[in-house]
One Martini backbone bead per residue (centre of mass of N, CA, C, O) as a GRO file, in nm:
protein
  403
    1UNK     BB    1  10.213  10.812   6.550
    2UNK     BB    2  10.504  10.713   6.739
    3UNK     BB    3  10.768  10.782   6.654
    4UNK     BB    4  10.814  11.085   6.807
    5UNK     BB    5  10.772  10.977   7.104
    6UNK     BB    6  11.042  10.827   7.160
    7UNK     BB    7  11.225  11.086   7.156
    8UNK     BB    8  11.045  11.259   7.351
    9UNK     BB    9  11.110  11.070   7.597
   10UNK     BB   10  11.447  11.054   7.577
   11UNK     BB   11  11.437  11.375   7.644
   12UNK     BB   12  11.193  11.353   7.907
   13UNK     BB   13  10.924  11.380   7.789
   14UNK     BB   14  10.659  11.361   8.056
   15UNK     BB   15  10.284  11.240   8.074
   16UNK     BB   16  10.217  11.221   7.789
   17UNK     BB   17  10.157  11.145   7.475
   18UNK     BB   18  10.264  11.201   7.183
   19UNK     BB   19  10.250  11.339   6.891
   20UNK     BB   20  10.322  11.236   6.580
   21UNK     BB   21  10.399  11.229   6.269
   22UNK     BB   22  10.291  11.220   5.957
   23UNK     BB   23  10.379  10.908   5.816
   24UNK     BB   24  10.515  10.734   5.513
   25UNK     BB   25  10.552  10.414   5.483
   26UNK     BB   26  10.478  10.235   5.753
   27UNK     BB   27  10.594   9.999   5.947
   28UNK     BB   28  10.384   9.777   6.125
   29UNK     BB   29  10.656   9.645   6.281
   30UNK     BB   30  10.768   9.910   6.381
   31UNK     BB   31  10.485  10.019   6.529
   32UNK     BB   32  10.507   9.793   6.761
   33UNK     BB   33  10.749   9.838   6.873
   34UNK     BB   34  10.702  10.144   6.960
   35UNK     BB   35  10.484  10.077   7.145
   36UNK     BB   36  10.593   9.906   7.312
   37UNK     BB   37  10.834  10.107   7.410
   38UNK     BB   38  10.633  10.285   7.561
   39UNK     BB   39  10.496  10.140   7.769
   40UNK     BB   40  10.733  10.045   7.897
   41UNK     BB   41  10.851  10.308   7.995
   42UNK     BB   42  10.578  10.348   8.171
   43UNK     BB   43  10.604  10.071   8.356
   44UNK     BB   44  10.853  10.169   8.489
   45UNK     BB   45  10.802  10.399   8.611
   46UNK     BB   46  10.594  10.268   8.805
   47UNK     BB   47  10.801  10.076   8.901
   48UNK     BB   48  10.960  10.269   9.036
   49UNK     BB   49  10.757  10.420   9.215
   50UNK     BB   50  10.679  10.129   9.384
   51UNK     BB   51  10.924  10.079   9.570
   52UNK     BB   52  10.836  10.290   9.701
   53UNK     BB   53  10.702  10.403   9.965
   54UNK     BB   54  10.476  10.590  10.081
   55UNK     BB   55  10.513  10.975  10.141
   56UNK     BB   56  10.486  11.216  10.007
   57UNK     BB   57  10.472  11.545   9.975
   58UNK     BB   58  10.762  11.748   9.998
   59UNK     BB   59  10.972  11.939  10.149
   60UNK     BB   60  11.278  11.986  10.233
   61UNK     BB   61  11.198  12.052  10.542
   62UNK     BB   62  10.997  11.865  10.650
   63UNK     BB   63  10.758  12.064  10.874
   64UNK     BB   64  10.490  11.942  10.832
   65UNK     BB   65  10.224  11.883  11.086
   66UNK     BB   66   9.936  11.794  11.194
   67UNK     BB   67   9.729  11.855  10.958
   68UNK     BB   68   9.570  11.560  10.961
   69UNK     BB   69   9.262  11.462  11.132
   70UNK     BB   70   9.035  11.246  11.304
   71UNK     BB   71   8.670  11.416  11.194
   72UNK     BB   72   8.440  11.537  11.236
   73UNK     BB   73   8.222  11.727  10.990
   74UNK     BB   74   7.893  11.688  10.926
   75UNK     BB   75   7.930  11.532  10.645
   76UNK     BB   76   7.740  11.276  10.455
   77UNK     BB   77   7.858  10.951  10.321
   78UNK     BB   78   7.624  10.758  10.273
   79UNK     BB   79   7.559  10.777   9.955
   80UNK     BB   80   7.817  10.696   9.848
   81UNK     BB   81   7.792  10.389   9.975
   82UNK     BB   82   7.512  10.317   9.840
   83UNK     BB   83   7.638  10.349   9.538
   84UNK     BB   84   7.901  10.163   9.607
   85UNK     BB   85   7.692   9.868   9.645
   86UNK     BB   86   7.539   9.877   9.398
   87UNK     BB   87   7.760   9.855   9.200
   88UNK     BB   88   7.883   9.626   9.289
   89UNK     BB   89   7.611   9.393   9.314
   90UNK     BB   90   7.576   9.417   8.985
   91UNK     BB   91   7.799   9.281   8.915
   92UNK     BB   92   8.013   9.051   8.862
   93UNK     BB   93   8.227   8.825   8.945
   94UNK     BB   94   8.460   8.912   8.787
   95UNK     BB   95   8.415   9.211   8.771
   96UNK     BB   96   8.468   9.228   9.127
   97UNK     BB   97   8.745   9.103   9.085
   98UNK     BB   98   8.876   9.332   8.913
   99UNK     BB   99   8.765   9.600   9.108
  100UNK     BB  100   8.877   9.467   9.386
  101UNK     BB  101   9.041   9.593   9.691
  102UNK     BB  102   9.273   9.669   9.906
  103UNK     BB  103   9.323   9.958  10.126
  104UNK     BB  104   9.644   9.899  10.075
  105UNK     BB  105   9.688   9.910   9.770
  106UNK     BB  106   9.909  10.003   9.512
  107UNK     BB  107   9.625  10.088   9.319
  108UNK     BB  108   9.625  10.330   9.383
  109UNK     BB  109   9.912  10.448   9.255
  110UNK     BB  110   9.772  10.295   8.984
  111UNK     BB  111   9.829  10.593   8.725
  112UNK     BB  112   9.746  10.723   8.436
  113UNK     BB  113   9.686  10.995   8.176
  114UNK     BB  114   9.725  10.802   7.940
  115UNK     BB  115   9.649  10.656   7.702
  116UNK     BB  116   9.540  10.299   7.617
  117UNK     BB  117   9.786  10.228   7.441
  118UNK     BB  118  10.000  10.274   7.697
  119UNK     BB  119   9.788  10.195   7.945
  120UNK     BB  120   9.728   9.962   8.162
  121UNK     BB  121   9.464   9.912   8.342
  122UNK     BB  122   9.223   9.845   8.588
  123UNK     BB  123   8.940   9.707   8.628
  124UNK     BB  124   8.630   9.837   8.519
  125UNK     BB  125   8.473   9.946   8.206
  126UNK     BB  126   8.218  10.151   8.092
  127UNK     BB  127   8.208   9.960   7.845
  128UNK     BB  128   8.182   9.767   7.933
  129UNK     BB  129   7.889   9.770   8.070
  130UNK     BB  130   7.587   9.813   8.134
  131UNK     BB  131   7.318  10.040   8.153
  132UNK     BB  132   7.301   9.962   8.423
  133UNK     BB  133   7.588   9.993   8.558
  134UNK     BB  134   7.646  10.270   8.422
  135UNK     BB  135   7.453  10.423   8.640
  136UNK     BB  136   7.591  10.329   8.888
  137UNK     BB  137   7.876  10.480   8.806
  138UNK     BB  138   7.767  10.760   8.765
  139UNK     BB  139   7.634  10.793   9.046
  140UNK     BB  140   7.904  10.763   9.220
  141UNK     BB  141   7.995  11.025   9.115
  142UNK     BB  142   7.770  11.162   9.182
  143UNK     BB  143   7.770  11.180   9.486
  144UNK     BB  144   8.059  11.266   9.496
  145UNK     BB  145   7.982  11.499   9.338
  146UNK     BB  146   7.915  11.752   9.189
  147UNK     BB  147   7.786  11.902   8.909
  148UNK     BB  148   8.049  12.013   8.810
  149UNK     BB  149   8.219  11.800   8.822
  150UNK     BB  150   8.035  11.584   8.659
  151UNK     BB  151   8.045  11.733   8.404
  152UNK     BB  152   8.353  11.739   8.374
  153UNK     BB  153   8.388  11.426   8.357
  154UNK     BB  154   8.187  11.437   8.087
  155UNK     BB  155   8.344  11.629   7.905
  156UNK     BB  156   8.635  11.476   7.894
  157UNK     BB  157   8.507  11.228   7.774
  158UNK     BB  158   8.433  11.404   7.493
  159UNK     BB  159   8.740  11.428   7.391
  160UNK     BB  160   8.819  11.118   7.360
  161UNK     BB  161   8.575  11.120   7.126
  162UNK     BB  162   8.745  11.317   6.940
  163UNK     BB  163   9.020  11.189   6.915
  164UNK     BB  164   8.877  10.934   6.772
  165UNK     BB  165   8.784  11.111   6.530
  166UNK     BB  166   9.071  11.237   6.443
  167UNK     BB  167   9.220  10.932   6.427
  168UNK     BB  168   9.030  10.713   6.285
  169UNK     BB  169   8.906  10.547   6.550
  170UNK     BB  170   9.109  10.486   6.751
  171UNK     BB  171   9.151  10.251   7.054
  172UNK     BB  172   9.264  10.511   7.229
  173UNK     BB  173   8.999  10.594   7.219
  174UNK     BB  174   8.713  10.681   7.475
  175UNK     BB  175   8.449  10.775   7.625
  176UNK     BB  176   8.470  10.473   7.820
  177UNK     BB  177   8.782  10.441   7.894
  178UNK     BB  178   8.705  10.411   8.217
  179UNK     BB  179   8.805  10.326   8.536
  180UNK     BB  180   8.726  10.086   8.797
  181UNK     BB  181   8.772  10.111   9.176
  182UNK     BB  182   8.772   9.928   9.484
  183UNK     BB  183   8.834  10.024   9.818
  184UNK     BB  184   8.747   9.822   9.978
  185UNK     BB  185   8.433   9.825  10.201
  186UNK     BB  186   8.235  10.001  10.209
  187UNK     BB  187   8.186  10.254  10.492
  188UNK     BB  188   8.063  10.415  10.812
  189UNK     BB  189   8.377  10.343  10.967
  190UNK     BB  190   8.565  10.245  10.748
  191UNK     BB  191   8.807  10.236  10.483
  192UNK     BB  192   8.750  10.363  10.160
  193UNK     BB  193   8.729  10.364   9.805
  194UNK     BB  194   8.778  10.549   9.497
  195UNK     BB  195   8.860  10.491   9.119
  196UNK     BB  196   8.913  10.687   8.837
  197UNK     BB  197   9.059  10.573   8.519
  198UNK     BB  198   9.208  10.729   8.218
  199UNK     BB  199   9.218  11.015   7.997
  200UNK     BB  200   9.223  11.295   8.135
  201UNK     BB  201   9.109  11.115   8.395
  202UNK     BB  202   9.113  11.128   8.769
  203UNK     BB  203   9.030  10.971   9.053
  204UNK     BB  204   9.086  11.012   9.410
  205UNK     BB  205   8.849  10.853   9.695
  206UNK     BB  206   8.851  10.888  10.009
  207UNK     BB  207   8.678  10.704  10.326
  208UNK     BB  208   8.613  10.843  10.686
  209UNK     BB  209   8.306  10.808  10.767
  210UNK     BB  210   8.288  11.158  10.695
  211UNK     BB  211   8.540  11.198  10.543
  212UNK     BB  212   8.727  11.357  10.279
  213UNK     BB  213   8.996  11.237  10.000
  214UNK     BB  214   9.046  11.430   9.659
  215UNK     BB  215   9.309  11.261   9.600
  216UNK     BB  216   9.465  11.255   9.343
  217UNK     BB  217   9.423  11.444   9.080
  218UNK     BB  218   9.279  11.460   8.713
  219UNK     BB  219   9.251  11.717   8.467
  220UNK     BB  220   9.192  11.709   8.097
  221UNK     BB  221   9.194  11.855   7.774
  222UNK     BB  222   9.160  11.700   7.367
  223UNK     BB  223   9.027  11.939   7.295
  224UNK     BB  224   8.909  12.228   7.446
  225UNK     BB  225   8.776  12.338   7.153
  226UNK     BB  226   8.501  12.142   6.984
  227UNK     BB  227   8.438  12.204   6.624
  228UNK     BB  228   8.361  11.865   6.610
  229UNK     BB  229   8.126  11.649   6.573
  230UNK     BB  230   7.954  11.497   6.847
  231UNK     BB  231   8.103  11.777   7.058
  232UNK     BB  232   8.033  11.998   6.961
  233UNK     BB  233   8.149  12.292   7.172
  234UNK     BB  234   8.326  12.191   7.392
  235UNK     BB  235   8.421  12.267   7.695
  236UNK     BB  236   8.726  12.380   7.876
  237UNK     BB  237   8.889  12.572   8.128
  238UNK     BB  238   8.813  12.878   8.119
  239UNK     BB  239   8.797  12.966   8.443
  240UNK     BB  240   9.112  12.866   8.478
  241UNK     BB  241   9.227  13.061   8.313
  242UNK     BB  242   9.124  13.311   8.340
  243UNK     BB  243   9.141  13.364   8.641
  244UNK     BB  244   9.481  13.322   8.646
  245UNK     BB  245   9.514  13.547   8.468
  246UNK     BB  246   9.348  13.775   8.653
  247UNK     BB  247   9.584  13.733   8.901
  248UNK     BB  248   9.800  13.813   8.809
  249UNK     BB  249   9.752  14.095   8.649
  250UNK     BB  250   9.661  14.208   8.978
  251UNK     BB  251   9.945  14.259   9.036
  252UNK     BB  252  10.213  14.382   9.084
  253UNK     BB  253  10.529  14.459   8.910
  254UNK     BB  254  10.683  14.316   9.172
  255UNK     BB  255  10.494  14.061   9.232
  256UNK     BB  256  10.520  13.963   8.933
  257UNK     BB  257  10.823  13.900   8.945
  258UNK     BB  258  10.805  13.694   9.205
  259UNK     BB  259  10.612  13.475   9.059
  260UNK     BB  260  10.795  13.459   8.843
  261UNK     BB  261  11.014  13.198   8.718
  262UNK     BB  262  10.920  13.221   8.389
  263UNK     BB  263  10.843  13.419   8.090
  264UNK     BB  264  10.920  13.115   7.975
  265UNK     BB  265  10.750  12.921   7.750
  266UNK     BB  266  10.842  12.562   7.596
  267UNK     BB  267  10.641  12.370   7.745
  268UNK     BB  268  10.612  12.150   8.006
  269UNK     BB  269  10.493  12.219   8.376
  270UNK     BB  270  10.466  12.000   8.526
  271UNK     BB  271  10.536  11.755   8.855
  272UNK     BB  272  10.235  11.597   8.968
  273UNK     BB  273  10.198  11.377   8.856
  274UNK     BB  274  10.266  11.041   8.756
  275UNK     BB  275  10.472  10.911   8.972
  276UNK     BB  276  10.475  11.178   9.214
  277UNK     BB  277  10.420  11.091   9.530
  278UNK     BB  278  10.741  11.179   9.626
  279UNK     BB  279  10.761  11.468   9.592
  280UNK     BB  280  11.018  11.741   9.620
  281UNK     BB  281  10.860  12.032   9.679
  282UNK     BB  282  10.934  12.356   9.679
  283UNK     BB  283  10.847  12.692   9.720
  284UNK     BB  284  10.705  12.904   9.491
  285UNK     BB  285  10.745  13.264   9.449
  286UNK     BB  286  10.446  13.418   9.610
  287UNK     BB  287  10.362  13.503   9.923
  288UNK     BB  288  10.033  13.592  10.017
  289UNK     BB  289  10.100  13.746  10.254
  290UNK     BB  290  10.127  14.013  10.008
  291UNK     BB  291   9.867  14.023   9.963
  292UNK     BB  292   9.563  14.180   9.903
  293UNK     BB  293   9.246  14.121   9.986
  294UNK     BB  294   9.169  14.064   9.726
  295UNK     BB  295   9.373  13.877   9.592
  296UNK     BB  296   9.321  13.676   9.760
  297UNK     BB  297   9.039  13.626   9.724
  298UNK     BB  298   9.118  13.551   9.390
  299UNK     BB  299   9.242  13.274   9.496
  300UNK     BB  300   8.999  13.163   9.636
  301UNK     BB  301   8.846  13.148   9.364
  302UNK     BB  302   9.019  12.983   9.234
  303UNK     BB  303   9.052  12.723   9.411
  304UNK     BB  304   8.746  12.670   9.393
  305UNK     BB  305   8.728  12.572   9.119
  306UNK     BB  306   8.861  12.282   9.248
  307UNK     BB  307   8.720  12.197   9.470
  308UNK     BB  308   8.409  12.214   9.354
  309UNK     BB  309   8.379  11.921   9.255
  310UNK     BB  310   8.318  11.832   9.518
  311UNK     BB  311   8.062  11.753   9.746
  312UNK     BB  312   7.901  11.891   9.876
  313UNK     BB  313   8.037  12.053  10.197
  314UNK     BB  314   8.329  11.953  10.115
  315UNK     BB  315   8.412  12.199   9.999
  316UNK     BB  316   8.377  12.361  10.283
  317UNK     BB  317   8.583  12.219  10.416
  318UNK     BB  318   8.843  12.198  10.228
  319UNK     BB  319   8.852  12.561  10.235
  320UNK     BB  320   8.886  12.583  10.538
  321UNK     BB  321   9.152  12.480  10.562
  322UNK     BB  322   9.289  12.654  10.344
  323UNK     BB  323   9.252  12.898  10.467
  324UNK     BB  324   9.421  12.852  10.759
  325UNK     BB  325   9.711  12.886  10.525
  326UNK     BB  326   9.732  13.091  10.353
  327UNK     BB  327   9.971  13.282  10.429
  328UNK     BB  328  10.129  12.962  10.325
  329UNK     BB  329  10.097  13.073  10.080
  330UNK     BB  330  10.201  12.964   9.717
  331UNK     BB  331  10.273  13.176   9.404
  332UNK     BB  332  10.308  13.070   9.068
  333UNK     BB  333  10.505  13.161   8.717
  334UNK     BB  334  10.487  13.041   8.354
  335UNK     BB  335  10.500  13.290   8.169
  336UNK     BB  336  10.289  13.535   8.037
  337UNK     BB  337  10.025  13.829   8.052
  338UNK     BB  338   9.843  13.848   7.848
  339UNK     BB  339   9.580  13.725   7.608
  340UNK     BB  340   9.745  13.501   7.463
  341UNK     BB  341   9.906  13.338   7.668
  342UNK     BB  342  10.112  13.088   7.778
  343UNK     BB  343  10.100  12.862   8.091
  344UNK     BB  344  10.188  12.850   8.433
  345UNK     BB  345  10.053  12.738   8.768
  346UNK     BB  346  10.093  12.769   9.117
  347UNK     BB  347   9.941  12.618   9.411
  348UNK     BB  348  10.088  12.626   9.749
  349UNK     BB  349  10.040  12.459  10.053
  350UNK     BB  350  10.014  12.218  10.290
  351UNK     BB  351   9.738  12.118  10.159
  352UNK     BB  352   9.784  12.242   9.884
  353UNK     BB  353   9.832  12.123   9.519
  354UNK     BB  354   9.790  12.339   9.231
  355UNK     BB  355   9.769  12.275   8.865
  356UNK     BB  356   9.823  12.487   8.536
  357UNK     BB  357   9.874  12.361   8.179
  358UNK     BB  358   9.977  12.451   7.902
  359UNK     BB  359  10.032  12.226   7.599
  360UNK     BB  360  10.097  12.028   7.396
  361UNK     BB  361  10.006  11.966   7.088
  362UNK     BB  362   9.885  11.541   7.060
  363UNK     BB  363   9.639  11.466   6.903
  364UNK     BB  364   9.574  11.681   6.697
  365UNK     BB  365   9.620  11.661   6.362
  366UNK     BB  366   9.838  11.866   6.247
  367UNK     BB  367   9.921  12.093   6.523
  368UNK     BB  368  10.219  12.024   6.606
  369UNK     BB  369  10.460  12.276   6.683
  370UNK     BB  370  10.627  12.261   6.981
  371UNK     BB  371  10.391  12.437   7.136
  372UNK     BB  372  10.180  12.580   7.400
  373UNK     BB  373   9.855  12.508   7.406
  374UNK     BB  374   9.483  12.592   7.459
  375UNK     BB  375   9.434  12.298   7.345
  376UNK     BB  376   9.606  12.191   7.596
  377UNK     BB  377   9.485  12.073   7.964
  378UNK     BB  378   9.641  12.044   8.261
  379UNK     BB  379   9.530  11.915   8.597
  380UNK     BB  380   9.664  11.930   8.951
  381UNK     BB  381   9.557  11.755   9.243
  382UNK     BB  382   9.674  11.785   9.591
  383UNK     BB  383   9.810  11.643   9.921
  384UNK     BB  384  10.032  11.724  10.092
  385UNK     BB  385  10.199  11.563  10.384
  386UNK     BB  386  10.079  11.234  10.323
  387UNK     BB  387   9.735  11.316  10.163
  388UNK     BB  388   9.736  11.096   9.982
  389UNK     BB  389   9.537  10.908   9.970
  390UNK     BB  390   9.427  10.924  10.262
  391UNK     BB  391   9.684  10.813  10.448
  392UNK     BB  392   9.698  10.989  10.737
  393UNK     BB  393   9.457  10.843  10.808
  394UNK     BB  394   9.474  10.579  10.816
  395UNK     BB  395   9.709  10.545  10.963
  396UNK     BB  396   9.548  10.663  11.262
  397UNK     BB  397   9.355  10.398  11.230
  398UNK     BB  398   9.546  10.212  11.288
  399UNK     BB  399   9.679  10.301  11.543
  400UNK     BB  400   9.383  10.293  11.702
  401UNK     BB  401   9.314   9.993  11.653
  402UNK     BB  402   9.616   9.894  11.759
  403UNK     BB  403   9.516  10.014  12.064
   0.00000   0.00000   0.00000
């Protein structure tokens, strides 16, 4: 399983564990020895990107400023401070030690997308816990997502026990390998926040007083559409897939032109995963103020798909700031553009960066040819200009206090 993992790696195709092509007669000690490698591999990466400290995705020209204020939304965080009091309340000592940060940890920023077999996690996952306990996790969810959030992020975790029954049972997969932390001490005042750590699916979300922001975030998913097992018909991401497409498709062939990064897709092309949050990312493709009345709403509505994960109200709150920068948004496109076609698209505004990439299938045993498929797919939402884990309000928080 981990053999071609260590080449595809060493080529630089960095994000997710790749899947090894089944060989036979494997020896037991040369793959423990393999899979050591692909750890220490992930291992520094994070502690390299660690050394630095936060600065957040910024543009070359690094000119975007006072973007991100603290301010009244009139949308209340009540329930979720009371879900994620309760949650903690009923942990055990051990596990209460193991879950809880201080809110300026580097914890925030220890987090990967790749499976439990390469990447040791943080804080305590939903297997170890009791059925009260999974109940008050889910809560914390339910609260802080909307229904459709909270659905796919049930989703997400039924592909990796998807993945569990494809690969013989393997350890690296468990729709219950999701971890919690917690930032900080809940509260009506002061900053805190919480993460789910996982395969497939990623959440920071950070709270101050009525404030939230839910980034970086990363949700995908393999196999894509379930045909087997105990989640036979699960599906993911079909309407960012196809709104995407559709958005393409309506623009004139000038436009798309403009949009178009490149028509060849041979890869993954994702960029703001995990260990990029100091990521120098310039503005590509075409920018919306070119887009016609409707293409812009197709836009709107394209985005609101990732948006709409978070808490009623605050989707609202969110919409609306980007609403105000829509104008300095920016549309990229990499593939074709038929209705087979497998593709990478970028929304970058000063406020939001949002990723949709087809990838190579890694997880599905003997899918993998080499090219990049619709059923393998991540997505990744991020808050440029240095309010990834509300850092910048964190920072203004922190100003005002020590005045």
């Amino acid at each position: 399983m981990k053999h071609i993992i260590i080449l595809i790696l060493l080529l630089g195709c960095i994000g997710c564990k790749e899947k090894a092509e089944q060989m036979e007669n494997t020896n037991a000690t040369d793959t423990v020895e393999e899979v050591n490698l692909v750890k220490d591999h992930f291992a520094k990466m994070e502690a390299d990107a660690l050394k630095e400290p936060y600065a957040g995705i910024f543009t070359e020209k690094r000119d975007a400023t006072d973007l991100f204020q603290i301010r009244s939304t009139g949308v209340s965080t009540l329930p979720i401070q009371k879900a994620a009091e309760i949650f903690l309340n009923d942990l055990s000592p051990s596990q209460r030690q193991r879950t809880t940060f201080d809110i300026n940890a580097k914890e925030w920023r220890k987090w990967c997308n790749v499976d439990n077999g390469i990447y040791d996690r943080r804080g305590v996952s939903i297997k170890e816990l009791t059925e009260t306990q999974k109940k008050n996790a889910f809560k914390l969810i339910q609260e802080s997502l909307s229904a459709k959030g909270l659905q796919l992020s049930e989703d997400i975790m039924k592909t990796d026990q998807t993945l569990k029954e494809l690969n013989n049972g393997s350890s690296d997969y468990d729709e219950e390998l999701y971890f919690f932390t917690i930032m900080g001490q809940p509260s009506s005042i002061e900053p805190w926040g919480w993460q789910l750590d996982g395969h497939h699916l990623v959440i920071n979300y950070f709270i101050l007083g009525d404030q939230v922001v839910m980034s970086p975030v990363f949700m995908g998913g393999e196999p894509i559409i379930t045909t087997s097992g105990k989640y036979k018909g699960n599906t993911l991401f079909q309407d960012e897939q196809n709104f995407g497409l559709a958005l393409m498709q309506s623009l004139t062939q000038e436009q798309q032109e403009e949009a178009t990064v490149s028509n060849v897709k041979t890869g993954n092309n994702n960029v703001a995963e995990a260990n990029k949050d100091n990521l120098t990312l310039n503005y590509q493709g075409i920018k919306v103020s070119m887009f016609s009345i409707e293409q812009r709403q197709k836009l709107l509505d394209l985005i609101y798909l990732y948006i709409s994960h978070i808490r009623q109200g605050h989707d609202k709150v969110k919409m609306e700031e980007i609403s105000a920068h829509i104008d300095n948004t920016w549309f990229s496109w990499v593939g074709e553009t038929n209705e087979d076609a497998v593709f990478y698209y970028r929304i970058h505004s000063p406020v939001v960066l949002i990723e949709f990439d087809h990838q190579r299938v890694v997880g599905v045993p003997n899918a993998d040819d080499g090219k990049p498929s619709k059923n393998h797919i991540h997505t990744v939402v991020r808050t440029p200009n240095g309010n990834d884990y509300g850092k910048d309000l964190l920072k203004q928080h922190k100003q005002k206090r020590h005045h």
